Amino acid sequence: MDVVDSIRRQLNSGKVKDRKEGLKQLDLQLDSPQFLHQLDANTAKLWPQDRLTFGTWPGLLDMFLGFLQREVLDAGRQLDAAGNKVLRRIFMEADDAGRCGPGSCNLLRRAGVAFDKLHKVLEASEPPGEGFGTPVGREFVAVLSKVLLPNAQYCQRSTVATFQGLIEEVMCRCESLQQRIAAADDEAARRSSAATAAGRLAGQGAAAGAFGRGKEALAAEAELHGMAGLLAGLLGGVPGQLVPQFVADTASFLVEQLKWLGQQRRYGRLDVQLLASLNGLLLAYGQELRPHMATLHSPLQQYMKQAWGERNVRFKEALLCYCRLAVTLGGLQPRAQTELLTLVSRDISAEGLTWDLQGNKLQQQLAALAATLYYQQAFTAAAASSSRTRHTLSSTGAAGAAAAAGAASGG
């Protein structure tokens, strides 16, 4: 395709004007149905051993990733608005379900390279995680969340090390956003207190000091939702087994995030996403995390008790699932287990409760947790009874032996 060769020469040019013109032309071509269908046809003809050409979807992506390498990693420049738009469009158009059907995988030959290149661009930003705050970083979130991670075949073309690097970047970004939200809330509280004091002095009452959450905190919170969703996608798409210590560190991070949310007593979609990620780790790496479970659960015991009465169904399902996993993996001390059993017993004996274990997922989770708790309680009681019996028999045997020895000595 001659037009692609022309665009490639422009993107490889040392002149800024030529590179901008190349991006403009590529954006225009992506608006052309004929151009898209030609790329589809050329890609469909590729055999696994064939050399890539720029007139195919993986070849076009390879060409743009090379441009991204030169612009951002080598020259230290940021993509302009046109470059970010083209980046997003290549990924979105390549596997457009309306044109190609579901699961087309047109980028399969370069999916692993794409994961690696996105990670390297993000990793180049300082401090860690701040790459997601750049315009190109925000495009990466969309590309990863909507194109690469939902496709299991794309994920399998990457490596565990690349996924761990991306997960680290996401966690660093979440911590940075959390700090921004906390600082903004503290500032709002300070201004509110000052305004309240001023209002009282002026005789206007306490209402004069009412301040809501500022735009910066709201924007940071919205981005945090996106990061939590991206983290869940990355953890669910890892092409292999994560390093055990990395798993423990990730679980600790999720616990700290949930603890912070619990302090605000606001339970919603963000909690659901974080609990789902934590549950996924416990399901996939339960044996590796078992030695850490008591430490992991301790900060969440208060969170669990505070949030138990929430009516958000998805949140309660995720919370019940976590509780069952924590009990199974031995994360609850006897007192904590008794507190949880009290909460569960209250729910299952609630007045007017009608059981529907076939269709009600929340009730299924509640029944499964109750069964796990009752089994643990019975098992603990049986183990304690057996221990007492062995101790009694041991004591009786020792006394009998002593008596026999005494009788022998006297005889």
XYZ file of C-alpha atoms in Angstrom:
411
model
C 0.000 0.000 0.000
C 1.715 3.129 -1.290
C -0.123 5.453 1.070
C 1.256 3.581 4.099
C 4.802 3.804 2.750
C 4.347 7.554 2.299
C 3.088 7.931 5.874
C 5.999 5.831 7.171
C 8.538 8.094 5.463
C 6.876 11.144 6.996
C 6.826 9.636 10.495
C 10.512 8.706 10.150
C 11.459 12.225 9.051
C 13.689 14.405 11.200
C 11.416 17.383 10.584
C 8.595 18.104 13.017
C 6.409 19.413 10.182
C 6.720 16.154 8.232
C 5.947 14.029 11.288
C 2.843 16.079 12.040
C 1.723 15.724 8.426
C 2.249 11.951 8.657
C 0.014 11.751 11.730
C -2.614 13.869 9.980
C -2.583 11.628 6.900
C -2.779 8.448 8.991
C -5.747 9.853 10.911
C -7.479 10.666 7.626
C -6.830 7.189 6.256
C -8.348 5.621 9.359
C -11.574 7.413 8.415
C -11.614 5.599 5.056
C -13.650 2.343 4.947
C -11.661 1.269 1.883
C -8.357 1.668 3.751
C -9.660 -0.292 6.752
C -11.007 -3.136 4.608
C -7.696 -3.344 2.739
C -5.845 -3.687 6.037
C -8.361 -6.371 7.111
C -7.858 -8.317 3.869
C -4.053 -8.116 3.978
C -4.016 -9.224 7.620
C -6.309 -12.175 6.895
C -3.856 -13.419 4.243
C -0.923 -13.509 6.680
C 0.520 -16.870 7.637
C 2.305 -17.133 11.004
C 5.708 -17.415 9.319
C 5.124 -14.521 6.877
C 7.135 -11.336 7.194
C 5.011 -8.400 8.353
C 4.269 -5.637 5.913
C 3.103 -2.142 6.806
C -0.106 -2.734 4.855
C -1.422 -5.040 7.605
C -2.799 -4.219 11.046
C 0.171 -5.645 12.994
C 2.536 -3.978 10.532
C 0.787 -0.624 10.904
C 0.928 -0.981 14.693
C 4.625 -1.891 14.466
C 5.243 1.260 12.441
C 3.467 3.450 15.001
C 5.163 1.797 17.999
C 8.497 2.577 16.341
C 7.404 6.208 16.037
C 6.361 6.137 19.711
C 9.784 4.757 20.659
C 11.624 7.532 18.818
C 9.378 10.354 20.013
C 8.893 9.508 23.666
C 11.643 7.116 24.777
C 14.542 8.275 22.599
C 13.844 11.996 22.200
C 11.978 12.527 25.490
C 9.090 14.314 23.778
C 5.372 13.889 24.453
C 2.891 12.985 21.750
C 0.654 15.867 20.757
C -3.134 15.598 20.573
C -2.991 14.216 17.013
C -0.487 11.519 18.019
C -2.583 10.437 21.004
C -5.681 10.267 18.832
C -3.971 8.106 16.200
C -2.580 5.796 18.904
C -6.062 5.186 20.260
C -7.640 4.792 16.824
C -5.191 2.160 15.569
C -6.008 -0.103 18.498
C -9.744 0.581 18.417
C -10.181 0.225 14.646
C -8.057 -2.915 14.295
C -10.487 -5.085 16.249
C -13.695 -3.154 15.675
C -16.411 -5.739 16.363
C -18.885 -4.072 14.018
C -16.530 -4.427 11.058
C -14.497 -7.541 11.883
C -16.770 -9.462 14.229
C -15.960 -10.478 17.803
C -12.511 -11.845 18.673
C -10.784 -10.904 15.397
C -7.290 -10.617 16.994
C -5.877 -8.565 14.113
C -3.031 -7.282 16.323
C -1.968 -10.698 17.616
C 1.465 -10.671 15.956
C 2.417 -7.492 17.802
C 0.348 -7.708 21.006
C 3.337 -8.691 23.150
C 5.401 -5.835 21.724
C 2.522 -3.432 22.414
C 2.337 -4.439 26.107
C 6.102 -4.075 26.427
C 6.246 -0.684 24.698
C 3.393 0.758 26.764
C 5.137 -0.408 29.933
C 8.457 1.154 28.917
C 6.844 4.504 28.123
C 5.056 4.517 31.487
C 8.202 3.388 33.319
C 10.184 6.278 31.840
C 8.113 8.818 33.793
C 9.215 9.969 37.239
C 8.086 9.490 39.939
C 6.696 5.976 39.342
C 3.074 5.924 38.272
C 3.013 9.503 37.014
C 3.080 8.313 33.409
C -0.636 7.616 33.705
C -1.162 11.311 34.424
C 0.153 12.366 31.005
C -2.066 12.627 27.896
C -0.470 9.554 26.318
C -0.791 7.698 29.635
C -4.529 8.329 29.664
C -4.725 6.855 26.155
C -2.799 3.822 27.414
C -5.489 3.250 30.058
C -8.161 3.131 27.335
C -6.069 0.874 25.082
C -5.260 -1.569 27.876
C -8.766 -1.616 29.372
C -10.758 -1.804 26.135
C -8.537 -3.665 23.665
C -5.560 -5.563 25.047
C -6.643 -6.908 28.457
C -10.139 -8.166 27.470
C -8.465 -10.391 24.841
C -6.902 -13.449 26.507
C -4.851 -14.252 23.389
C -3.250 -10.816 23.486
C -2.380 -11.243 27.167
C -0.732 -14.597 26.467
C 1.667 -12.904 24.028
C 3.096 -10.779 26.857
C 5.226 -11.806 29.867
C 4.724 -12.006 33.626
C 7.538 -9.461 34.131
C 5.789 -6.918 31.889
C 2.499 -7.402 33.728
C 4.225 -7.020 37.106
C 5.774 -3.786 35.881
C 2.411 -2.462 34.716
C 0.764 -3.480 38.010
C 3.478 -1.634 39.949
C 2.881 1.499 37.883
C -0.864 1.291 38.548
C -0.373 0.829 42.302
C 2.003 3.797 42.463
C -0.529 5.924 40.596
C -3.310 4.841 42.979
C -1.217 5.817 46.003
C -0.464 9.202 44.437
C -4.160 9.811 43.723
C -5.084 8.754 47.249
C -2.638 11.289 48.675
C -4.086 14.015 46.435
C -7.625 13.198 47.541
C -6.641 13.150 51.219
C -4.802 16.488 50.890
C -7.737 18.079 49.051
C -10.204 16.805 51.666
C -8.007 18.118 54.489
C -7.848 21.519 52.806
C -11.630 21.539 52.320
C -12.128 20.632 55.986
C -9.735 23.412 57.062
C -11.522 26.000 54.927
C -14.881 24.776 56.184
C -13.775 25.096 59.821
C -12.387 28.576 59.197
C -15.569 29.690 57.411
C -17.714 28.207 60.172
C -15.765 30.093 62.820
C -16.049 33.301 60.795
C -19.762 32.730 60.307
C -20.339 32.282 64.015
C -18.444 35.466 64.773
C -20.639 37.269 62.269
C -23.763 35.693 63.745
C -24.541 33.634 60.607
C -24.384 30.190 62.236
C -22.423 27.095 61.353
C -23.980 26.640 57.905
C -21.799 29.423 56.564
C -18.822 27.070 56.689
C -20.177 24.338 54.398
C -17.636 23.329 51.723
C -18.049 20.365 49.374
C -15.353 18.236 47.787
C -13.334 20.300 45.310
C -12.886 19.675 41.584
C -9.336 18.371 42.055
C -10.456 15.725 44.548
C -13.390 14.709 42.338
C -11.130 14.377 39.291
C -8.614 12.342 41.278
C -11.381 10.087 42.581
C -12.716 9.506 39.060
C -9.229 8.570 37.864
C -8.825 6.275 40.865
C -11.908 4.355 39.727
C -10.263 3.871 36.332
C -7.006 2.729 37.898
C -8.822 0.197 40.105
C -10.551 -1.249 37.050
C -7.248 -1.411 35.170
C -5.600 -3.171 38.124
C -8.366 -5.793 38.158
C -7.867 -6.361 34.427
C -4.099 -6.738 34.782
C -4.368 -9.169 37.704
C -6.921 -11.234 35.802
C -4.865 -11.350 32.606
C -1.386 -12.282 33.878
C 0.094 -14.834 31.420
C 1.511 -17.093 34.137
C 2.229 -17.094 37.865
C 3.232 -13.929 39.707
C 6.218 -14.017 42.066
C 4.966 -14.969 45.599
C 6.462 -11.895 47.283
C 4.898 -9.664 44.635
C 1.530 -11.332 45.299
C 1.867 -10.619 49.037
C 2.833 -6.988 48.359
C -0.124 -6.540 46.002
C -2.530 -8.036 48.539
C -1.151 -5.677 51.224
C -1.661 -2.733 48.867
C -5.304 -3.707 48.261
C -5.905 -4.081 52.006
C -4.465 -0.615 52.678
C -6.662 0.901 49.981
C -9.776 -0.733 51.447
C -8.784 0.375 54.944
C -8.480 3.967 53.690
C -11.917 3.767 52.056
C -13.369 2.315 55.251
C -12.134 5.314 57.221
C -14.278 7.493 54.944
C -17.288 5.174 55.407
C -18.140 5.424 51.732
C -18.719 2.012 50.190
C -19.321 1.885 46.458
C -17.957 0.878 43.065
C -14.339 1.484 44.036
C -14.657 -0.911 46.982
C -16.229 -3.520 44.691
C -13.314 -3.284 42.258
C -10.675 -3.547 44.989
C -12.458 -6.409 46.762
C -12.796 -8.250 43.441
C -9.035 -7.899 42.873
C -8.276 -9.107 46.401
C -10.656 -12.049 46.022
C -9.018 -12.962 42.730
C -5.593 -13.032 44.385
C -6.870 -15.172 47.266
C -8.460 -17.629 44.843
C -5.400 -17.866 42.596
C -2.654 -17.695 45.242
C -4.381 -18.857 48.420
C -1.651 -21.271 49.467
C 1.070 -18.648 48.993
C -0.949 -16.080 50.958
C -2.079 -18.415 53.757
C 0.906 -17.516 56.036
C 0.043 -13.815 55.619
C -3.735 -14.067 56.036
C -3.948 -13.107 59.708
C -1.869 -9.978 59.045
C -3.851 -9.140 55.917
C -7.256 -9.532 57.547
C -6.536 -7.686 60.786
C -6.982 -4.162 59.282
C -10.151 -5.328 57.483
C -12.018 -6.656 60.522
C -13.296 -3.193 61.451
C -13.969 -2.429 57.765
C -16.051 -5.608 57.536
C -18.154 -4.782 60.618
C -18.775 -1.188 59.511
C -19.737 -2.151 55.959
C -21.837 -5.216 56.785
C -25.156 -3.388 56.678
C -24.585 -1.848 53.229
C -27.395 -2.556 50.743
C -25.302 -2.348 47.578
C -25.767 -5.904 46.281
C -22.536 -6.142 44.278
C -20.538 -4.765 47.187
C -22.130 -7.184 49.671
C -21.492 -10.134 47.335
C -17.813 -9.181 47.070
C -17.573 -8.701 50.837
C -19.180 -12.088 51.568
C -16.858 -13.768 49.074
C -13.837 -12.185 50.769
C -15.034 -13.266 54.228
C -15.453 -16.856 53.100
C -11.965 -16.923 51.588
C -10.453 -15.329 54.703
C -12.112 -17.930 56.945
C -11.052 -20.814 54.695
C -7.432 -19.613 54.628
C -7.298 -19.176 58.410
C -7.170 -15.408 58.470
C -9.623 -14.862 61.331
C -8.669 -15.127 64.968
C -11.278 -16.769 67.292
C -12.735 -13.436 68.409
C -12.980 -12.127 64.837
C -14.594 -15.386 63.728
C -17.165 -15.112 66.523
C -17.984 -11.532 65.472
C -18.445 -12.623 61.870
C -20.616 -15.563 62.905
C -22.844 -13.163 64.879
C -23.312 -10.958 61.800
C -24.071 -13.927 59.553
C -26.515 -15.455 62.059
C -28.354 -12.149 62.282
C -28.742 -12.022 58.497
C -29.901 -15.592 57.972
C -32.437 -15.345 60.812
C -33.792 -11.946 59.729
C -37.553 -11.661 59.939
C -39.321 -11.991 56.617
C -36.310 -13.482 54.780
C -37.362 -15.695 51.854
C -34.652 -17.985 50.566
C -34.040 -18.318 46.823
C -30.754 -20.169 46.492
C -31.345 -20.893 42.812
C -31.471 -17.323 41.572
C -30.262 -15.047 44.347
C -26.469 -14.828 44.180
C -26.260 -12.762 47.357
C -28.107 -15.451 49.314
C -25.872 -18.109 47.762
C -22.816 -16.248 49.057
C -24.401 -15.810 52.489
C -25.331 -19.512 52.740
C -21.837 -20.570 51.625
C -20.219 -18.299 54.227
C -22.544 -19.619 56.955
C -21.703 -23.209 56.018
C -17.983 -22.448 56.089
C -18.231 -20.764 59.492
C -20.328 -23.571 61.023
C -17.918 -26.167 59.647
C -14.935 -24.279 61.064
C -16.719 -23.982 64.429
C -17.530 -27.705 64.505
C -14.022 -28.649 63.389
C -12.445 -26.441 66.067
C -14.733 -27.895 68.763
C -13.963 -31.464 67.661
C -10.225 -30.755 67.616
C -10.406 -29.237 71.115
C -12.430 -32.217 72.424
C -9.956 -34.657 70.895
C -7.067 -32.766 72.453
C -8.740 -32.882 75.891
C -9.416 -36.612 75.519
C -5.793 -37.316 74.614
C -4.640 -35.237 77.558
C -6.986 -37.130 79.941
C -5.876 -40.517 78.632
C -2.253 -39.463 78.879
C -2.742 -38.316 82.472
C -4.611 -41.512 83.405
C -1.945 -43.648 81.811
C 0.810 -41.825 83.653
C -1.011 -42.202 87.001
C -1.547 -45.905 86.412
C 2.057 -46.448 85.544
C 3.145 -44.599 88.681
C 0.801 -46.704 90.818
C 2.079 -49.908 89.280
C 5.643 -48.823 89.866
C 4.844 -48.007 93.491
C 3.186 -51.381 94.028
C 6.141 -53.187 92.527
C 8.523 -51.264 94.726
C 6.463 -52.021 97.860
C 6.308 -55.695 96.970
